[in-house]
CSV table of C-alpha atoms in Angstrom, one decimal:
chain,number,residue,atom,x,y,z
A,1,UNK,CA,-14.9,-4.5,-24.2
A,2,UNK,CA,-16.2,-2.9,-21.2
A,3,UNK,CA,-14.6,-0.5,-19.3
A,4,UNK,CA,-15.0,1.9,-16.2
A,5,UNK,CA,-13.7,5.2,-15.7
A,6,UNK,CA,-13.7,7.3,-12.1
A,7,UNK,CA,-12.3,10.7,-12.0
A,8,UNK,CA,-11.4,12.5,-8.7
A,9,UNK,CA,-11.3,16.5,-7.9
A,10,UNK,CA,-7.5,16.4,-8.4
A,11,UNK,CA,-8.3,16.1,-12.4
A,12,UNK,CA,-6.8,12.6,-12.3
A,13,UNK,CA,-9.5,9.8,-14.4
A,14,UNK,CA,-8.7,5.8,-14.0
A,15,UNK,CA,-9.8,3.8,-16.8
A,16,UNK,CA,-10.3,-0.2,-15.6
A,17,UNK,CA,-10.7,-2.4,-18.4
A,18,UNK,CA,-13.1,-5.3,-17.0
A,19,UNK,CA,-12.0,-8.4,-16.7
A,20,UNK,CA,-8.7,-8.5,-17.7
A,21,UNK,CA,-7.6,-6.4,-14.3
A,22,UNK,CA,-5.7,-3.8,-16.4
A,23,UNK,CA,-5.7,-0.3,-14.7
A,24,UNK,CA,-4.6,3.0,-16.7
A,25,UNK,CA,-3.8,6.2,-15.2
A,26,UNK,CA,-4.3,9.1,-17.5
A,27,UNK,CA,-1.1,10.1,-16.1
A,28,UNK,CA,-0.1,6.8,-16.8
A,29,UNK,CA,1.6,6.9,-13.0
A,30,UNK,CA,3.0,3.9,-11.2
A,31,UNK,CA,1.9,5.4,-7.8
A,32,UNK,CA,-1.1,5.3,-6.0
A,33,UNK,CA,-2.9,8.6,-4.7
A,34,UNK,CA,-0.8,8.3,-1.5
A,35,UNK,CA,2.0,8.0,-3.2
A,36,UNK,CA,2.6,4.3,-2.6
A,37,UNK,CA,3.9,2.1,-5.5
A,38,UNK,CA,0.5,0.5,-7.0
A,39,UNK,CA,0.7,-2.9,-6.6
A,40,UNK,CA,-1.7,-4.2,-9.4
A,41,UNK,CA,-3.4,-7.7,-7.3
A,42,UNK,CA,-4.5,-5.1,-4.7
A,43,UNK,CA,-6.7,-3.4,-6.9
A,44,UNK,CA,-8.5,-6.8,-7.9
A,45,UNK,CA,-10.5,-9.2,-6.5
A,46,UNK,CA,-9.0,-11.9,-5.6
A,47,UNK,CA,-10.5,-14.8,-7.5
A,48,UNK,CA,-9.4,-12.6,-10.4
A,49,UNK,CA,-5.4,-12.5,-9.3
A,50,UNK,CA,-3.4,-14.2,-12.2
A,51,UNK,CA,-0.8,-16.8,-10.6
A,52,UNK,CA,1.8,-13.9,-10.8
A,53,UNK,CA,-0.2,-11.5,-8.7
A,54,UNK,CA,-0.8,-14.7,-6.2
A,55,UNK,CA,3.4,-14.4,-6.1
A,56,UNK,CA,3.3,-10.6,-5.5
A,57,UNK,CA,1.2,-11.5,-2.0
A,58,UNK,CA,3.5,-14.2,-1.6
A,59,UNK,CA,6.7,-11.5,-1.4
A,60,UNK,CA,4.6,-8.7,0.5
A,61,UNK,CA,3.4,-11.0,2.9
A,62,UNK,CA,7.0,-12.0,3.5
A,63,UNK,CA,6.6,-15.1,2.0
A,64,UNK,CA,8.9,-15.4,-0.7
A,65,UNK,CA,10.4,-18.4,-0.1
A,66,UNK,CA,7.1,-20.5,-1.5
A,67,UNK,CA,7.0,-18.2,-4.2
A,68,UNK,CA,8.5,-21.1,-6.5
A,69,UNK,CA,6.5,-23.6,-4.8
A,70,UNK,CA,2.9,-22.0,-5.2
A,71,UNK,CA,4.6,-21.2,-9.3
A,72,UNK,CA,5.0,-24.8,-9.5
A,73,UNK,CA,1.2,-25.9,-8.3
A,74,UNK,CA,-0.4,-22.5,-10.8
A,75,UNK,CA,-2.0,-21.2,-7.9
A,76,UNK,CA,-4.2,-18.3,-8.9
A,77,UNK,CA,-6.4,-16.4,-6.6
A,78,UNK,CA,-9.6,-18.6,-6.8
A,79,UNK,CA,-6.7,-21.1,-5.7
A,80,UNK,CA,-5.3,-19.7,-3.5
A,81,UNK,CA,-8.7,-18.9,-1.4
A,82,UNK,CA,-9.8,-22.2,-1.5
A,83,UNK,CA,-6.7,-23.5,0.3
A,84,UNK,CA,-6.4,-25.6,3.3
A,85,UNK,CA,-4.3,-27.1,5.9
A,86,UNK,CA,-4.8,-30.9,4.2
A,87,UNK,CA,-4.1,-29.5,0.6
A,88,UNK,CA,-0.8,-27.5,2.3
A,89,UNK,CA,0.4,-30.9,3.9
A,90,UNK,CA,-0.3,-32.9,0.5
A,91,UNK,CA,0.9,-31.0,-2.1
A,92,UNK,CA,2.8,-28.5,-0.9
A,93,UNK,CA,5.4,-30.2,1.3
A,94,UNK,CA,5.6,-27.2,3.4
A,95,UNK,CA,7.3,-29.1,6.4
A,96,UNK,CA,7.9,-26.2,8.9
A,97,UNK,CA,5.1,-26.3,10.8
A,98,UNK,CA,5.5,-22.3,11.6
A,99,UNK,CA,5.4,-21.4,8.0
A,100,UNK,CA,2.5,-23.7,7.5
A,101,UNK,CA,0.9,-21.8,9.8
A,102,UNK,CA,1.5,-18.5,8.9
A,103,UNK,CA,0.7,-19.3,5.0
A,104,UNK,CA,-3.0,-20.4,7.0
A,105,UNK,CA,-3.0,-17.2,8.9
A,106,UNK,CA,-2.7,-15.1,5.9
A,107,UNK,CA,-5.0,-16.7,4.1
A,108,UNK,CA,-7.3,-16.3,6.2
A,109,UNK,CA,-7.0,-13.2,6.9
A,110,UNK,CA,-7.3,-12.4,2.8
A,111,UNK,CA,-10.7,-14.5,3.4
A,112,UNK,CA,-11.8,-12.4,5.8
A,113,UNK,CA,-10.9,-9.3,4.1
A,114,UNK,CA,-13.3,-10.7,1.6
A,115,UNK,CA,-16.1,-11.2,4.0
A,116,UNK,CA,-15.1,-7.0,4.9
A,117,UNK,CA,-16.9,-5.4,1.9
A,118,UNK,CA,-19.6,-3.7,3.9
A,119,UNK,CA,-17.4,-1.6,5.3
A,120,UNK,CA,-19.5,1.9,6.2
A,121,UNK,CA,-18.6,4.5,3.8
A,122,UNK,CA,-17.9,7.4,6.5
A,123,UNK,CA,-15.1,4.7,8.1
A,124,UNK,CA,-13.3,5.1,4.2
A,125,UNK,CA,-10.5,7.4,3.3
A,126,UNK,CA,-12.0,9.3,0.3
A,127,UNK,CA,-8.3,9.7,-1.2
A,128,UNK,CA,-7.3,6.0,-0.5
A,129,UNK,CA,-10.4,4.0,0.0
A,130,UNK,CA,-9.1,1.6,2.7
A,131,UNK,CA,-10.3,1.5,6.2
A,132,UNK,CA,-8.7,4.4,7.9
A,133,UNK,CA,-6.7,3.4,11.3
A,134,UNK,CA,-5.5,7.4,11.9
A,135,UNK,CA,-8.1,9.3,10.8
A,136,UNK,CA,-7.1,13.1,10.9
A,137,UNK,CA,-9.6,16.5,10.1
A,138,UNK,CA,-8.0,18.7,7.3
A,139,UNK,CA,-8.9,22.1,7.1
A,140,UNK,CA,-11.8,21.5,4.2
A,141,UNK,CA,-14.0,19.8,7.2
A,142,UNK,CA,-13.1,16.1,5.7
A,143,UNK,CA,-11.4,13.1,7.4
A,144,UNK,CA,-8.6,11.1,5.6
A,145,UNK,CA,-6.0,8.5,6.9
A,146,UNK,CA,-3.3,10.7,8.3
A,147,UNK,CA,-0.8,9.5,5.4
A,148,UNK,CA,-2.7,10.2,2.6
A,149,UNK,CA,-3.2,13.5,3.6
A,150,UNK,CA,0.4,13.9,4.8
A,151,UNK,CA,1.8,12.6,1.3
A,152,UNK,CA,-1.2,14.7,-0.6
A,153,UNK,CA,-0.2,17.9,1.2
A,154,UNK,CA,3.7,17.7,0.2
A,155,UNK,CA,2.6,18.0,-3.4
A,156,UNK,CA,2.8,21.2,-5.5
A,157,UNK,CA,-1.0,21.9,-5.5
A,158,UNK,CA,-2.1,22.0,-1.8
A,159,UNK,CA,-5.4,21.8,-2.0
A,160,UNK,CA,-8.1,19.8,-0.9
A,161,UNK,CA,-8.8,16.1,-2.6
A,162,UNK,CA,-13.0,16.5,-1.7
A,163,UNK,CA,-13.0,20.0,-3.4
A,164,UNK,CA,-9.9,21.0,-4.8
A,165,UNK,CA,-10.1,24.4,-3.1
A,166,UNK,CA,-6.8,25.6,-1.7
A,167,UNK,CA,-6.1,24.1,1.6
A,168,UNK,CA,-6.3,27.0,4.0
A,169,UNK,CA,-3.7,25.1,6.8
A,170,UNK,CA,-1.6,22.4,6.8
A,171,UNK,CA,-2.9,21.3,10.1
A,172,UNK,CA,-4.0,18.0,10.2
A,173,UNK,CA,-6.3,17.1,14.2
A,174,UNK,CA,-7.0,13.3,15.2
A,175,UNK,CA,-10.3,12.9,14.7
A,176,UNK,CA,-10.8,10.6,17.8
A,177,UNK,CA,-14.4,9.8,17.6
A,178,UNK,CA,-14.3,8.7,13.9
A,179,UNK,CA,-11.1,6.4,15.3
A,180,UNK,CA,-13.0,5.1,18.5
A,181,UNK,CA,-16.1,4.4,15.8
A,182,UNK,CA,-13.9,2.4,13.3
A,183,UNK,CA,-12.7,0.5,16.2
A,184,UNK,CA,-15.7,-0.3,17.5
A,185,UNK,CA,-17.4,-1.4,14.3
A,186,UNK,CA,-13.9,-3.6,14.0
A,187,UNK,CA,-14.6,-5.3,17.1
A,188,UNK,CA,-18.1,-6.3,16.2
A,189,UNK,CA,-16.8,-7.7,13.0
């Protein structure tokens, strides 16, 4: 069995088996660094998404009425990215035209978030690891996405996530240029 391990400076490891998509926190947590639930497809890729994680997107897409529907055709994710309008119309009797189209929309935007991997590292949250969209200065010198940091900071320990020094100051400043760079890059994408 193979696994991977990654630790972080706020003495918290992840173990990923490979393969079978199964994360373990050492604290064996059901929250994400940010202190969102962890929703387990989003931390897989999606030709590996079982045809249960395939109905999680379903519900957090707002989506939830083709839950059944998708259960009944075992969409997985290698399915469900290989989707098309003909194969909607044909199989999935989806006659609302709207929803038809906003199942397409969101699937291609999952397709394009595919294509989205060479994301620079710099435009990253280091505590999240998603693209940041308000990208704030902490007092270590480092950028995060505004609410990680905000949800990092209202725990016990108050210090940094790069360095896990004591944060000095809560204050969190826009950092603008990073923001105007991410958008930028976005609109060359």
């Amino acid at each position: 069995m193979l696994m991977f391990a990654s630790g972080s400076m706020d003495k918290t490891v992840n173990v990923w088996r490979i393969g079978d998509g199964i994360a373990q926190s050492s604290e064996c947590l059901q929250m994400t660094g940010t202190g969102r639930k962890s929703q387990g497809y989003s931390r897989m890729l999606v030709s590996d998404w079982s045809e249960e994680d395939v109905c999680d997107w379903l519900r957090d897409e707002g989506l939830e009425m083709l839950v059944d529907t998708f259960r009944a055709q075992n969409i997985d994710g290698t399915e469900l990215i290989s989707l098309n309008k003909e194969t909607l119309d044909a199989y999935f009797k989806i006659e609302s035209v709207g929803l038809r189209g906003k199942v397409m929309r969101k699937i291609e935007e999952l397709r394009s978030s595919l294509m989205d991997c060479d994301v620079p590292d710099e435009f990253l949250c280091p505590v999240t690891r998603e693209l940041m969209k308000d990208p704030v200065i902490a007092a270590d010198g480092y950028s995060y996405e505004r609410e990680a940091l905000e949800t990092w900071i209202r725990t016990p320990n108050h210090t940094s996530p790069m360095t896990n020094l004591p944060l000095q100051s809560s204050i969190l400043t826009p950092n603008r240029s990073l923001k105007m760079a991410i958008q930028r890059w976005k609109a060359s994408q």
